[in-house]
Coordinates of C-alpha atoms in Angstrom, one line a residue:
M1 CA 19.2 6.6 136.1
Y2 CA 16.7 4.4 137.7
D3 CA 18.3 1.7 139.8
L4 CA 16.8 -1.6 141.1
A5 CA 15.9 0.0 144.5
V6 CA 13.8 2.7 142.9
L7 CA 12.0 0.2 140.6
W8 CA 11.4 -2.2 143.5
D9 CA 10.0 0.7 145.6
W10 CA 7.5 1.7 142.9
A11 CA 6.5 -1.9 142.4
A12 CA 5.8 -2.2 146.1
F13 CA 3.7 1.0 145.9
A14 CA 1.7 -0.4 143.0
V15 CA 1.0 -3.6 144.7
R16 CA 0.2 -1.8 147.9
W17 CA -2.3 0.5 146.1
L18 CA -4.0 -2.5 144.5
H19 CA -4.2 -4.2 147.9
V20 CA -5.8 -1.1 149.6
V21 CA -8.3 -0.6 146.8
T22 CA -9.5 -4.2 146.7
A23 CA -9.5 -4.4 150.5
M24 CA -11.9 -1.4 150.6
A25 CA -14.1 -3.1 148.1
W26 CA -14.1 -6.4 150.1
I27 CA -14.7 -4.7 153.4
G28 CA -17.4 -2.4 152.0
A29 CA -19.3 -5.4 150.5
S30 CA -19.0 -7.4 153.7
F31 CA -20.3 -4.6 155.9
F32 CA -23.1 -3.8 153.5
F33 CA -24.4 -7.3 153.2
I34 CA -24.2 -8.1 156.9
A35 CA -26.1 -4.8 157.6
L36 CA -28.6 -5.8 154.9
D37 CA -29.1 -9.2 156.3
L38 CA -29.7 -8.0 159.8
G39 CA -32.1 -5.3 158.6
L40 CA -34.5 -7.5 156.7
K41 CA -38.1 -7.3 157.7
K42 CA -41.1 -9.6 157.2
A43 CA -43.8 -8.1 155.0
P44 CA -47.2 -9.3 153.8
N45 CA -47.6 -10.9 150.4
M46 CA -43.9 -11.7 150.0
P47 CA -43.0 -14.2 147.2
F48 CA -42.6 -17.8 148.2
G49 CA -39.2 -18.5 149.7
V50 CA -38.5 -14.9 150.6
N51 CA -37.2 -14.5 154.1
G52 CA -37.4 -10.7 154.4
E53 CA -37.2 -7.5 152.4
E54 CA -35.8 -4.1 152.8
W55 CA -36.2 -0.6 151.2
Q56 CA -33.2 1.6 150.9
V57 CA -32.6 5.0 149.3
H58 CA -29.3 6.0 147.7
G59 CA -28.1 8.0 144.7
G60 CA -31.4 9.7 144.1
G61 CA -33.4 6.4 143.8
F62 CA -35.1 3.7 145.8
Y63 CA -34.0 0.1 146.1
H64 CA -36.3 -2.8 147.0
I65 CA -34.3 -5.8 148.2
Q66 CA -35.6 -9.2 148.9
K67 CA -33.6 -12.2 150.3
Y68 CA -34.4 -15.8 149.6
L69 CA -33.5 -18.0 152.5
V70 CA -32.4 -20.8 150.2
A71 CA -32.9 -19.8 146.6
P72 CA -35.6 -18.6 144.2
E73 CA -37.6 -21.1 142.2
N74 CA -35.8 -20.2 139.0
M75 CA -32.2 -19.3 138.3
P76 CA -31.9 -15.5 137.6
E77 CA -30.5 -14.6 134.2
H78 CA -28.1 -12.0 135.7
L79 CA -26.3 -13.1 138.9
I80 CA -23.4 -11.1 140.5
W81 CA -20.9 -13.1 142.5
H82 CA -19.0 -11.3 145.2
K83 CA -15.7 -13.1 145.4
W84 CA -13.1 -11.3 143.4
Q85 CA -12.7 -8.5 146.0
S86 CA -11.6 -11.2 148.5
Y87 CA -9.3 -13.1 146.2
I88 CA -7.4 -10.1 144.8
T89 CA -7.1 -8.6 148.3
W90 CA -5.4 -11.8 149.5
V91 CA -3.2 -12.3 146.4
S92 CA -2.0 -8.7 146.4
G93 CA -1.4 -8.8 150.1
A94 CA 0.6 -12.0 149.7
A95 CA 2.6 -10.4 147.0
L96 CA 3.2 -7.3 149.1
L97 CA 4.4 -9.5 152.0
M98 CA 6.9 -11.2 149.7
I99 CA 8.2 -7.8 148.4
V100 CA 8.6 -6.2 151.8
Y101 CA 9.2 -9.0 154.3
W102 CA 10.8 -11.7 152.2
V103 CA 13.0 -9.8 149.8
G104 CA 13.6 -7.1 152.6
G105 CA 13.7 -9.8 155.2
E106 CA 17.1 -8.8 156.7
L107 CA 15.7 -5.4 157.6
F108 CA 11.9 -5.9 158.2
L109 CA 11.4 -9.6 159.0
L110 CA 14.2 -11.0 161.1
D111 CA 15.2 -9.7 164.6
P112 CA 18.7 -11.0 165.5
T113 CA 18.1 -9.9 169.2
K114 CA 15.1 -12.5 169.4
A115 CA 16.1 -15.4 167.3
D116 CA 19.2 -16.5 165.3
L117 CA 17.6 -17.4 162.0
A118 CA 18.8 -17.5 158.5
L119 CA 16.6 -15.5 156.0
W120 CA 15.4 -18.7 154.3
Q121 CA 14.2 -20.0 157.7
G122 CA 12.4 -16.8 158.4
I123 CA 10.7 -16.9 155.0
L124 CA 9.7 -20.6 155.6
I125 CA 8.1 -19.8 158.9
S126 CA 6.4 -16.7 157.4
G127 CA 4.8 -18.6 154.6
G128 CA 4.1 -21.8 156.4
S129 CA 2.5 -20.3 159.4
L130 CA -0.3 -18.6 157.4
T131 CA -2.0 -22.0 156.7
I132 CA -2.0 -23.2 160.3
G133 CA -4.9 -20.9 161.3
W134 CA -7.2 -21.9 158.5
L135 CA -6.6 -25.7 159.0
L136 CA -7.4 -25.5 162.8
Y137 CA -10.3 -23.1 162.3
D138 CA -11.9 -25.1 159.5
L139 CA -11.5 -28.3 161.5
M140 CA -13.3 -26.7 164.4
C141 CA -16.1 -25.4 162.3
K142 CA -16.7 -28.8 160.8
S143 CA -16.8 -30.4 164.2
R144 CA -19.6 -30.1 166.8
L145 CA -18.2 -26.7 167.7
G146 CA -19.8 -25.4 164.6
E147 CA -23.1 -25.7 166.4
T148 CA -21.9 -23.4 169.2
P149 CA -20.7 -20.2 167.4
T150 CA -19.7 -18.4 170.7
V151 CA -17.5 -21.2 171.9
L152 CA -16.0 -21.5 168.4
M153 CA -15.1 -17.8 168.4
L154 CA -13.5 -18.0 171.8
L155 CA -11.3 -20.9 170.7
L156 CA -10.4 -18.9 167.6
F157 CA -9.4 -16.0 169.8
V158 CA -7.1 -18.3 171.8
I159 CA -5.4 -19.4 168.6
L160 CA -4.9 -15.8 167.6
V161 CA -3.4 -14.9 171.0
V162 CA -1.0 -17.9 170.7
M163 CA 0.1 -16.9 167.2
S164 CA 0.5 -13.3 168.3
W165 CA 2.9 -14.4 171.1
G166 CA 4.7 -16.8 168.8
Y167 CA 5.3 -14.3 166.0
N168 CA 6.6 -11.9 168.5
Q169 CA 9.3 -14.4 169.7
I170 CA 11.0 -14.5 166.3
F171 CA 10.1 -11.6 164.1
T172 CA 10.5 -7.9 164.4
G173 CA 7.6 -6.1 166.1
R174 CA 6.2 -4.8 162.9
A175 CA 6.5 -8.1 161.1
A176 CA 4.9 -9.9 164.0
L177 CA 1.7 -7.7 163.9
L178 CA 1.6 -7.7 160.1
H179 CA 1.9 -11.5 160.0
L180 CA -0.9 -11.8 162.6
G181 CA -3.1 -9.7 160.2
A182 CA -2.1 -11.9 157.2
F183 CA -2.8 -15.0 159.3
T184 CA -6.3 -13.8 160.1
A185 CA -6.9 -12.5 156.5
T186 CA -6.0 -16.0 155.2
I187 CA -8.7 -17.5 157.3
M188 CA -11.2 -14.9 155.9
T189 CA -10.3 -15.5 152.3
A190 CA -10.2 -19.3 152.7
N191 CA -13.7 -19.0 154.1
V192 CA -14.8 -17.4 150.8
F193 CA -12.8 -19.6 148.5
F194 CA -13.3 -23.0 150.2
I195 CA -16.7 -22.7 151.9
I196 CA -18.9 -19.8 150.9
M197 CA -18.4 -20.0 147.1
P198 CA -18.5 -23.8 146.7
N199 CA -21.7 -23.8 148.8
Q200 CA -23.3 -21.2 146.6
R201 CA -22.3 -23.1 143.5
I202 CA -24.0 -26.2 144.8
V203 CA -27.2 -24.2 145.3
V204 CA -27.0 -22.7 141.8
K205 CA -26.4 -26.1 140.3
D206 CA -29.4 -27.6 142.1
L207 CA -31.6 -24.8 140.7
Q208 CA -30.3 -25.3 137.2
E209 CA -30.9 -29.1 137.4
G210 CA -34.4 -28.7 138.9
R211 CA -33.6 -29.9 142.4
T212 CA -34.7 -28.2 145.6
P213 CA -31.5 -26.8 147.2
D214 CA -30.6 -27.9 150.8
P215 CA -30.8 -24.9 153.2
K216 CA -27.8 -26.2 155.2
Y217 CA -25.4 -24.7 152.6
G218 CA -26.7 -21.2 153.1
K219 CA -26.6 -21.7 156.8
I220 CA -22.9 -22.8 156.7
A221 CA -22.0 -19.9 154.4
K222 CA -23.7 -17.3 156.6
L223 CA -21.8 -18.6 159.7
R224 CA -18.4 -18.1 157.9
S225 CA -19.5 -14.7 156.5
T226 CA -20.4 -13.6 160.1
H227 CA -17.0 -14.7 161.4
N228 CA -15.3 -12.6 158.6
N229 CA -17.4 -9.7 159.6
Y230 CA -16.1 -9.7 163.2
L231 CA -12.5 -10.2 162.1
T232 CA -12.4 -7.4 159.6
L233 CA -11.7 -4.4 162.0
P234 CA -8.8 -6.1 163.8
V235 CA -7.2 -7.0 160.4
V236 CA -7.4 -3.4 159.3
F237 CA -5.7 -2.3 162.5
L238 CA -2.9 -4.9 162.1
M239 CA -2.2 -3.9 158.5
L240 CA -1.9 -0.2 159.6
S241 CA 0.1 -1.0 162.7
T242 CA 3.4 -0.8 160.9
H243 CA 3.0 2.9 160.8
Y244 CA 2.7 3.3 164.6
P245 CA 5.7 2.2 166.7
L246 CA 3.6 2.4 169.8
S247 CA 1.7 -0.6 168.6
F248 CA 4.6 -2.8 167.5
A249 CA 7.9 -1.5 169.2
T250 CA 6.9 -2.4 172.7
E251 CA 7.5 -5.4 175.0
Y252 CA 3.7 -6.2 175.1
S253 CA 2.9 -5.8 171.4
W254 CA 1.5 -9.3 171.2
I255 CA -0.9 -8.4 174.1
I256 CA -1.9 -5.2 172.3
A257 CA -2.7 -7.2 169.1
S258 CA -4.8 -9.6 171.1
L259 CA -6.8 -6.8 172.8
V260 CA -7.4 -5.3 169.4
F261 CA -9.4 -8.4 168.4
L262 CA -11.6 -7.8 171.4
T263 CA -12.2 -4.2 170.4
G264 CA -13.2 -5.4 166.9
V265 CA -15.8 -7.7 168.4
T266 CA -17.3 -5.0 170.7
I267 CA -17.5 -2.5 167.9
R268 CA -19.0 -4.9 165.4
H269 CA -21.4 -6.2 168.0
Y270 CA -22.8 -2.7 168.5
F271 CA -23.4 -2.1 164.8
N272 CA -24.7 -5.6 164.1
T273 CA -27.2 -5.3 166.9
M274 CA -28.2 -1.8 165.8
H275 CA -28.8 -3.0 162.3
A276 CA -30.9 -5.9 163.6
T277 CA -33.0 -4.1 166.3
G278 CA -32.6 -0.4 165.6
K279 CA -30.8 0.1 168.9
G280 CA -27.2 -0.8 169.7
P281 CA -26.0 -1.9 173.2
H282 CA -24.2 1.2 174.5
W283 CA -22.1 -0.9 177.0
T284 CA -19.9 -2.0 174.1
W285 CA -18.5 1.5 173.8
G286 CA -17.5 1.6 177.4
V287 CA -15.7 -1.8 177.0
T288 CA -14.0 -0.5 173.9
V289 CA -12.8 2.7 175.6
I290 CA -11.4 0.6 178.5
L291 CA -9.6 -1.8 176.1
F292 CA -8.2 1.2 174.2
I293 CA -6.9 2.8 177.4
L294 CA -5.3 -0.5 178.4
I295 CA -3.6 -0.8 174.9
A296 CA -2.3 2.8 175.3
W297 CA -0.9 2.0 178.7
L298 CA 0.8 -1.2 177.5
S299 CA 2.3 0.7 174.6
T300 CA 4.6 2.7 176.7
A301 CA 6.7 -0.3 177.6
S302 CA 9.6 0.0 175.2
M303 CA 11.3 -3.1 173.9
N304 CA 14.3 -1.3 172.2
D305 CA 17.7 -2.5 173.1
T306 CA 20.0 -0.2 175.0
Y307 CA 22.8 1.8 173.3
E308 CA 25.4 -0.6 174.9
E309 CA 23.5 -3.7 173.8
A310 CA 23.3 -2.4 170.2
E311 CA 27.0 -1.6 170.2
A312 CA 27.9 -5.1 171.5
R313 CA 25.5 -7.1 169.2
P314 CA 27.3 -9.0 166.5
L315 CA 26.4 -8.0 162.9
T316 CA 24.6 -10.3 160.6
A317 CA 26.3 -11.2 157.3
T318 CA 24.2 -8.6 155.4
E319 CA 24.9 -5.9 158.0
Q320 CA 28.6 -6.7 157.9
R321 CA 28.6 -6.2 154.1
F322 CA 27.3 -2.7 154.6
A323 CA 29.6 -1.9 157.5
S324 CA 32.7 -2.9 155.5
A325 CA 31.7 -1.2 152.3
E326 CA 33.6 1.7 150.9
G327 CA 32.3 5.0 152.1
F328 CA 30.6 3.7 155.3
D329 CA 32.4 6.0 157.7
A330 CA 31.5 9.1 155.7
A331 CA 27.9 8.0 155.4
Y332 CA 27.7 7.0 159.1
D333 CA 28.9 10.5 160.1
A334 CA 26.3 12.1 157.8
V335 CA 23.5 10.0 159.4
I336 CA 24.7 10.7 162.9
S337 CA 25.0 14.5 162.2
N338 CA 21.6 14.8 160.5
C339 CA 19.3 12.0 161.9
S340 CA 20.3 10.8 165.3
M341 CA 18.7 13.7 167.3
C342 CA 15.3 12.3 166.4
H343 CA 16.1 8.6 165.7
A344 CA 17.5 7.9 169.1
R345 CA 16.5 5.7 172.0
E346 CA 15.9 9.0 173.9
P347 CA 15.3 11.6 171.2
V348 CA 16.6 15.1 172.0
W349 CA 14.3 16.8 169.5
Q350 CA 11.7 18.8 171.4
G351 CA 8.3 17.1 171.3
L352 CA 9.5 13.6 170.4
Q353 CA 9.1 10.9 173.0
W354 CA 9.9 8.0 170.6
P355 CA 12.0 7.7 167.5
P356 CA 9.8 8.2 164.3
K357 CA 8.5 4.9 163.0
G358 CA 10.6 3.1 165.6
V359 CA 13.7 3.5 163.5
L360 CA 16.9 3.9 165.6
L361 CA 20.0 5.5 164.0
E362 CA 22.6 5.9 166.8
T363 CA 25.1 3.0 166.6
K364 CA 26.9 1.5 163.6
S365 CA 24.7 -1.5 163.9
D366 CA 21.6 0.7 163.8
V367 CA 22.8 2.4 160.7
V368 CA 23.8 -0.7 158.7
R369 CA 20.5 -2.4 159.7
H370 CA 18.5 0.4 158.1
A371 CA 20.7 1.0 155.1
P372 CA 18.0 0.5 152.5
Q373 CA 15.6 2.9 154.3
I374 CA 18.3 5.5 154.6
Y375 CA 19.2 5.2 151.0
M376 CA 15.6 5.8 149.9
Q377 CA 14.6 8.4 152.5
A378 CA 17.7 10.5 152.8
G379 CA 19.9 9.5 149.7
L380 CA 17.8 9.3 146.6
S381 CA 15.0 11.5 148.0
H382 CA 14.7 14.4 150.4
A383 CA 12.0 12.9 152.5
M384 CA 14.3 12.8 155.5
P385 CA 15.3 14.7 157.5
P386 CA 12.4 17.1 157.5
P387 CA 13.6 20.4 156.0
S388 CA 12.1 22.3 158.9
A389 CA 14.3 20.3 161.3
V390 CA 17.7 19.9 159.6
Q391 CA 19.0 21.2 156.3
M392 CA 21.0 18.2 155.1
D393 CA 23.4 19.2 152.4
D394 CA 23.7 17.5 149.0
E395 CA 27.2 16.2 149.7
A396 CA 25.9 14.2 152.7
R397 CA 23.2 12.7 150.6
R398 CA 25.7 11.7 147.8
Q399 CA 27.9 10.0 150.5
I400 CA 24.9 7.9 151.6
V401 CA 24.1 7.0 148.0
A402 CA 27.7 6.1 147.2
W403 CA 28.0 3.9 150.3
V404 CA 24.9 1.8 149.7
R405 CA 25.7 1.4 146.0
S406 CA 29.1 0.3 146.9
A407 CA 27.8 -2.3 149.4
S408 CA 25.3 -3.5 146.8
G409 CA 28.0 -4.0 144.1
D410 CA 26.7 -1.1 141.9

């Protein structure tokens, strides 16, 4: 029989799949059009209003592309709008954040060792904080700072560093980095929804009604699009960071996240310059390598509590419900016997320096905190432990399933 946990996990998978597919479409379109824009060349006998053109070959054919700096004299009959990739990426990402970090907030969002928050408070901070970045950034862009793009980007970087630190003070490490990615992605999608698309609609309407479009709208849209281009790579890293404990389960994870934004800038600067001039600044790769080495060094500073601290930490209400549920002792023994040699503060399994995925399963507080994961990974499925490491018997798996269902009222 399918239970709610299985259905919910498949729902999360479906939303995650949609999010990944639309994100690839959005990022691909962004990279393509920035490269196209930077590669435009002047040519003789270009039509009036054309700023540059480019020839490309792909799929067995040739493409002749021309860009109008403002707009053509007449409205084209067929016009493709690039917007849905961005919108669906954000909507699916927001849904996934709710599924994983709001519904599963006791496990994935809140860290009782950092801040004593109720789940509703964590959710309120989670959702409310995503709008702060867009409001500040948009205000700066519309001020005189919009005329100095470099200064504007530096101030945006300062905001991102502050948010990285702030998230790390209250959320789990993985939630902090994921929220920083969502915070940045919200700025990017808001750029498309509130600035780029409305400006393009103004230009289209002017053409349809016989007016000459104002070139300022295209200039503003291009600035926001360029910002999105430089923010893309760090957002991809932050969205994938939850799979790598070395990025989120360290004392300096907020600094690591901040440095990732700098690596994104250096990498994109190289490719953008190469698209524009045919030759990229090689110094950017040296800076990127240095930043990466610094990130790797910072990642070795563990932020896991000690065994004694975990033993002494009071359980949350949700954790207490699992600890007092029927069958907990048998399930705890099954986990300790089969999982703790790897999922320990100092793993004893040869070749492991850190617990996989940053999941600790040594103390009772560790086990009840990760009850839903244990249920899915070692109870309903045979994903854990790896069969090449430990042959977990079926009785132990049944004990885990019975315990979690008992705690859940099933």
